[in-house]
Amino acid sequence: EVQLVESGGGLVQPGGSLRLSCAASGFTFSSYSMNWVRQAPGKGLEWVSYISSSSSTIYYADSVKGRFTISRDNAKNSLYLQMNSLRDEDTAVYYCARVLTTVSDWGQGTLVTVSS
Amino acid sequence: IQLTQSPSSLSASVGDRVTITCRASQGISSYLAWYQQKPGKAPKLLIYAASTLQSGVPSRFSGSGSGTDFTLTISSLQPEDFATYYCQQLNSYPTFGQGTRLEIK
């Protein structure tokens, strides 16, 4: 069974930093690209960042480019999102997701609240 | 690639047939998926490759389209179908439509 478990969310002040983690199991993590997707309270789904299986290709949404860094450790079956210079509008549930043409697996999400 | 869903909200009754549309800003072949999301839960994949039903999803759900225009149809609404629906394209990375909230009339 595929499992994706996010952690690291919490309350942070504007301008602060947070590092999210996602622990993957139930599939060969090193073979698949991964994504972070977020959902602000009462809003829709917003793709945040993509990383290929080997980390050779990385994309970011314009809204987080220059502030967030995605990375992975295939030996630890883990995905990360380093979030710096956080803003109020970054408040959201952050999901780790494996999204392919025929498969889509999501974690339960971790809540990040940016507030003073 | 931008995805535009319509309508943004919809009121319907149990037993109704409903259709949600999704238009892509450029052609995406059949790389289109549909999700259902209920409050406090992660999105659930319903349909992938525009028209292929995910295992375990009831047959009252169907999808069609290719290129830029796609539809999700629920043939006979059930109480558990009232939720928010999203389309998603997968060109290189995924992007989502803005969502359609399906409410009970």
Tab-separated table of C-alpha atoms in Angstrom:
chain	number	residue	atom	x	y	z
A	1	GLU	CA	0.000	0.000	0.000
A	2	VAL	CA	1.315	3.416	-0.985
A	3	GLN	CA	1.739	5.788	1.937
A	4	LEU	CA	2.837	9.410	1.935
A	5	VAL	CA	3.151	11.030	5.345
A	6	GLU	CA	3.887	14.741	5.628
A	7	SER	CA	5.334	16.426	8.691
A	8	GLY	CA	6.912	19.699	9.716
A	9	GLY	CA	3.970	22.060	9.507
A	10	GLY	CA	3.132	24.587	12.183
A	11	LEU	CA	2.799	28.237	13.075
A	12	VAL	CA	5.508	30.582	11.834
A	13	GLN	CA	5.827	34.349	11.712
A	14	PRO	CA	5.964	36.248	8.410
A	15	GLY	CA	9.503	36.193	7.088
A	16	GLY	CA	10.253	32.954	8.884
A	17	SER	CA	11.262	29.539	7.601
A	18	LEU	CA	9.927	26.022	7.805
A	19	ARG	CA	10.996	22.674	6.379
A	20	LEU	CA	8.377	20.130	5.386
A	21	SER	CA	9.128	16.439	5.012
A	22	CYS	CA	7.282	13.621	3.313
A	23	ALA	CA	8.030	9.983	4.102
A	24	ALA	CA	7.123	7.614	1.282
A	25	SER	CA	6.507	3.871	1.422
A	26	GLY	CA	4.820	1.146	-0.589
A	27	PHE	CA	6.492	1.942	-3.911
A	28	THR	CA	9.967	2.396	-5.364
A	29	PHE	CA	10.374	6.045	-4.396
A	30	SER	CA	13.540	6.566	-6.421
A	31	SER	CA	11.720	5.757	-9.670
A	32	TYR	CA	9.083	8.474	-9.510
A	33	SER	CA	8.799	12.225	-9.750
A	34	MET	CA	7.101	13.936	-6.831
A	35	ASN	CA	5.228	17.146	-6.156
A	36	TRP	CA	4.139	19.504	-3.433
A	37	VAL	CA	0.597	20.848	-3.776
A	38	ARG	CA	-1.042	23.275	-1.372
A	39	GLN	CA	-4.546	24.403	-0.513
A	40	ALA	CA	-5.218	27.659	1.279
A	41	PRO	CA	-8.210	27.694	3.641
A	42	GLY	CA	-11.418	27.606	1.595
A	43	LYS	CA	-9.509	27.763	-1.695
A	44	GLY	CA	-8.601	25.415	-4.512
A	45	LEU	CA	-5.602	23.221	-5.151
A	46	GLU	CA	-2.373	24.971	-6.145
A	47	TRP	CA	0.637	23.095	-7.464
A	48	VAL	CA	3.800	24.340	-5.712
A	49	SER	CA	6.813	22.373	-6.931
A	50	TYR	CA	7.947	19.324	-8.909
A	51	ILE	CA	11.089	17.217	-8.701
A	52	SER	CA	12.064	14.421	-11.055
A	53	SER	CA	13.128	11.005	-9.821
A	54	SER	CA	16.837	11.841	-9.989
A	55	SER	CA	16.434	15.497	-8.928
A	56	SER	CA	17.732	16.558	-12.340
A	57	THR	CA	14.570	18.520	-13.196
A	58	ILE	CA	12.879	20.899	-10.782
A	59	TYR	CA	10.017	23.323	-11.318
A	60	TYR	CA	8.387	25.903	-9.077
A	61	ALA	CA	5.188	27.878	-9.232
A	62	ASP	CA	5.845	31.572	-9.784
A	63	SER	CA	4.284	32.314	-6.398
A	64	VAL	CA	7.097	30.501	-4.538
A	65	LYS	CA	10.054	30.773	-6.918
A	66	GLY	CA	13.158	32.072	-5.139
A	67	ARG	CA	11.709	31.351	-1.685
A	68	PHE	CA	11.002	27.602	-1.653
A	69	THR	CA	13.395	24.744	-2.417
A	70	ILE	CA	12.313	21.202	-3.162
A	71	SER	CA	14.674	18.282	-2.622
A	72	ARG	CA	14.632	14.549	-2.084
A	73	ASP	CA	16.718	11.810	-0.527
A	74	ASN	CA	16.090	8.572	-2.406
A	75	ALA	CA	18.101	6.573	0.128
A	76	LYS	CA	15.676	7.712	2.847
A	77	ASN	CA	12.533	7.585	0.662
A	78	SER	CA	11.898	11.183	1.606
A	79	LEU	CA	10.783	14.406	-0.066
A	80	TYR	CA	11.392	17.857	1.378
A	81	LEU	CA	10.245	21.434	0.949
A	82	GLN	CA	12.362	24.193	2.452
A	83	MET	CA	10.219	27.312	2.765
A	84	ASN	CA	11.905	30.650	3.427
A	85	SER	CA	10.642	34.243	3.573
A	86	LEU	CA	7.174	32.977	4.371
A	87	ARG	CA	4.199	35.247	3.740
A	88	ASP	CA	0.637	35.317	5.031
A	89	GLU	CA	-0.538	33.980	1.671
A	90	ASP	CA	1.566	30.836	2.124
A	91	THR	CA	-0.858	29.687	4.816
A	92	ALA	CA	-2.235	26.388	3.546
A	93	VAL	CA	-2.374	22.649	3.902
A	94	TYR	CA	0.639	21.271	2.050
A	95	TYR	CA	0.295	17.899	0.362
A	96	CYS	CA	3.025	15.616	-0.876
A	97	ALA	CA	1.768	13.943	-4.051
A	98	ARG	CA	2.854	11.396	-6.613
A	99	VAL	CA	0.950	12.467	-9.714
A	100	LEU	CA	1.413	10.432	-12.894
A	101	THR	CA	-0.712	9.896	-15.979
A	102	THR	CA	-2.405	6.825	-14.510
A	103	VAL	CA	-1.698	7.038	-10.781
A	104	SER	CA	-2.217	9.688	-8.157
A	105	ASP	CA	-1.270	9.270	-4.505
A	106	TRP	CA	-1.529	11.963	-1.856
A	107	GLY	CA	-0.584	12.325	1.779
A	108	GLN	CA	-2.969	13.591	4.431
A	109	GLY	CA	-1.384	17.053	4.355
A	110	THR	CA	0.363	19.233	6.908
A	111	LEU	CA	-0.923	22.663	7.896
A	112	VAL	CA	1.355	25.669	7.633
A	113	THR	CA	0.087	28.863	9.260
A	114	VAL	CA	1.957	32.099	8.665
A	115	SER	CA	0.850	34.699	11.163
A	116	SER	CA	2.244	37.200	13.629
B	1	ILE	CA	-1.105	25.527	-19.133
B	2	GLN	CA	-4.220	27.065	-17.602
B	3	LEU	CA	-7.348	25.043	-16.881
B	4	THR	CA	-10.744	26.743	-16.673
B	5	GLN	CA	-13.590	24.842	-15.060
B	6	SER	CA	-17.251	25.677	-15.321
B	7	PRO	CA	-19.442	26.174	-13.515
B	8	SER	CA	-17.621	27.227	-10.338
B	9	SER	CA	-20.574	26.037	-8.296
B	10	LEU	CA	-23.619	23.931	-9.009
B	11	SER	CA	-26.777	23.060	-7.087
B	12	ALA	CA	-28.426	19.759	-7.912
B	13	SER	CA	-30.675	17.093	-6.434
B	14	VAL	CA	-30.146	13.411	-5.750
B	15	GLY	CA	-30.778	11.526	-8.990
B	16	ASP	CA	-29.855	14.449	-11.256
B	17	ARG	CA	-27.409	14.160	-14.128
B	18	VAL	CA	-24.670	16.781	-13.896
B	19	THR	CA	-21.854	17.806	-16.196
B	20	ILE	CA	-18.750	19.804	-15.352
B	21	THR	CA	-16.496	21.142	-18.064
B	22	CYS	CA	-12.784	21.870	-18.141
B	23	ARG	CA	-11.031	23.827	-20.880
B	24	ALA	CA	-7.262	23.872	-21.315
B	25	SER	CA	-5.427	26.921	-22.638
B	26	GLN	CA	-3.588	24.683	-25.100
B	27	GLY	CA	-3.917	21.121	-26.288
B	28	ILE	CA	-3.051	18.462	-23.737
B	29	SER	CA	-4.061	15.367	-25.695
B	30	SER	CA	-5.765	13.150	-23.092
B	31	TYR	CA	-3.548	14.059	-20.141
B	32	LEU	CA	-6.486	15.132	-18.018
B	33	ALA	CA	-7.659	13.792	-14.675
B	34	TRP	CA	-10.645	14.492	-12.464
B	35	TYR	CA	-10.618	14.530	-8.664
B	36	GLN	CA	-13.234	14.648	-5.948
B	37	GLN	CA	-12.438	16.382	-2.679
B	38	LYS	CA	-14.441	16.428	0.523
B	39	PRO	CA	-13.771	18.835	3.411
B	40	GLY	CA	-10.653	18.016	5.403
B	41	LYS	CA	-9.616	15.236	3.035
B	42	ALA	CA	-7.006	14.851	0.322
B	43	PRO	CA	-8.267	14.816	-3.267
B	44	LYS	CA	-9.394	11.450	-4.588
B	45	LEU	CA	-8.660	10.445	-8.173
B	46	LEU	CA	-11.814	9.580	-10.119
B	47	ILE	CA	-10.772	9.549	-13.759
B	48	TYR	CA	-7.416	9.633	-15.541
B	49	ALA	CA	-6.414	9.847	-19.181
B	50	ALA	CA	-9.601	11.869	-19.711
B	51	SER	CA	-11.959	8.882	-19.703
B	52	THR	CA	-10.511	5.959	-17.724
B	53	LEU	CA	-12.313	5.245	-14.474
B	54	GLN	CA	-10.040	4.701	-11.491
B	55	SER	CA	-10.472	1.321	-9.845
B	56	GLY	CA	-13.236	1.356	-7.258
B	57	VAL	CA	-14.941	4.487	-8.574
B	58	PRO	CA	-18.660	4.003	-9.295
B	59	SER	CA	-19.664	3.720	-12.937
B	60	ARG	CA	-22.017	6.702	-12.635
B	61	PHE	CA	-18.878	8.822	-13.085
B	62	SER	CA	-17.602	9.251	-16.630
B	63	GLY	CA	-15.203	11.508	-18.460
B	64	SER	CA	-14.729	12.513	-22.049
B	65	GLY	CA	-12.775	14.854	-24.277
B	66	SER	CA	-9.346	15.412	-25.727
B	67	GLY	CA	-7.229	18.317	-26.824
B	68	THR	CA	-8.617	21.344	-25.013
B	69	ASP	CA	-12.186	20.467	-24.008
B	70	PHE	CA	-13.151	17.900	-21.378
B	71	THR	CA	-16.208	16.930	-19.381
B	72	LEU	CA	-16.975	15.044	-16.191
B	73	THR	CA	-20.476	13.604	-15.991
B	74	ILE	CA	-22.236	12.097	-13.002
B	75	SER	CA	-25.197	10.188	-14.397
B	76	SER	CA	-27.343	9.991	-11.246
B	77	LEU	CA	-26.206	11.970	-8.236
B	78	GLN	CA	-25.943	10.163	-4.939
B	79	PRO	CA	-25.776	11.844	-1.516
B	80	GLU	CA	-22.071	11.022	-1.187
B	81	ASP	CA	-21.265	12.842	-4.459
B	82	PHE	CA	-21.778	16.315	-3.022
B	83	ALA	CA	-18.223	17.597	-2.915
B	84	THR	CA	-15.780	19.775	-4.842
B	85	TYR	CA	-14.420	18.526	-8.165
B	86	TYR	CA	-11.149	19.502	-9.820
B	87	CYS	CA	-9.677	18.839	-13.218
B	88	GLN	CA	-5.917	18.450	-13.486
B	89	GLN	CA	-3.564	18.336	-16.434
B	90	LEU	CA	-0.219	16.621	-16.530
B	91	ASN	CA	1.995	18.108	-19.208
B	92	SER	CA	5.275	18.093	-17.314
B	93	TYR	CA	4.015	19.029	-13.858
B	94	PRO	CA	0.395	19.045	-12.686
B	95	THR	CA	-1.844	22.086	-12.646
B	96	PHE	CA	-5.450	22.269	-11.544
B	97	GLY	CA	-8.693	23.920	-12.484
B	98	GLN	CA	-10.208	26.263	-9.935
B	99	GLY	CA	-12.759	23.699	-8.782
B	100	THR	CA	-16.508	23.140	-9.011
B	101	ARG	CA	-18.456	22.987	-5.782
B	102	LEU	CA	-21.429	20.644	-6.104
B	103	GLU	CA	-24.097	21.416	-3.527
B	104	ILE	CA	-27.419	19.891	-2.623
B	105	LYS	CA	-30.421	21.785	-3.965
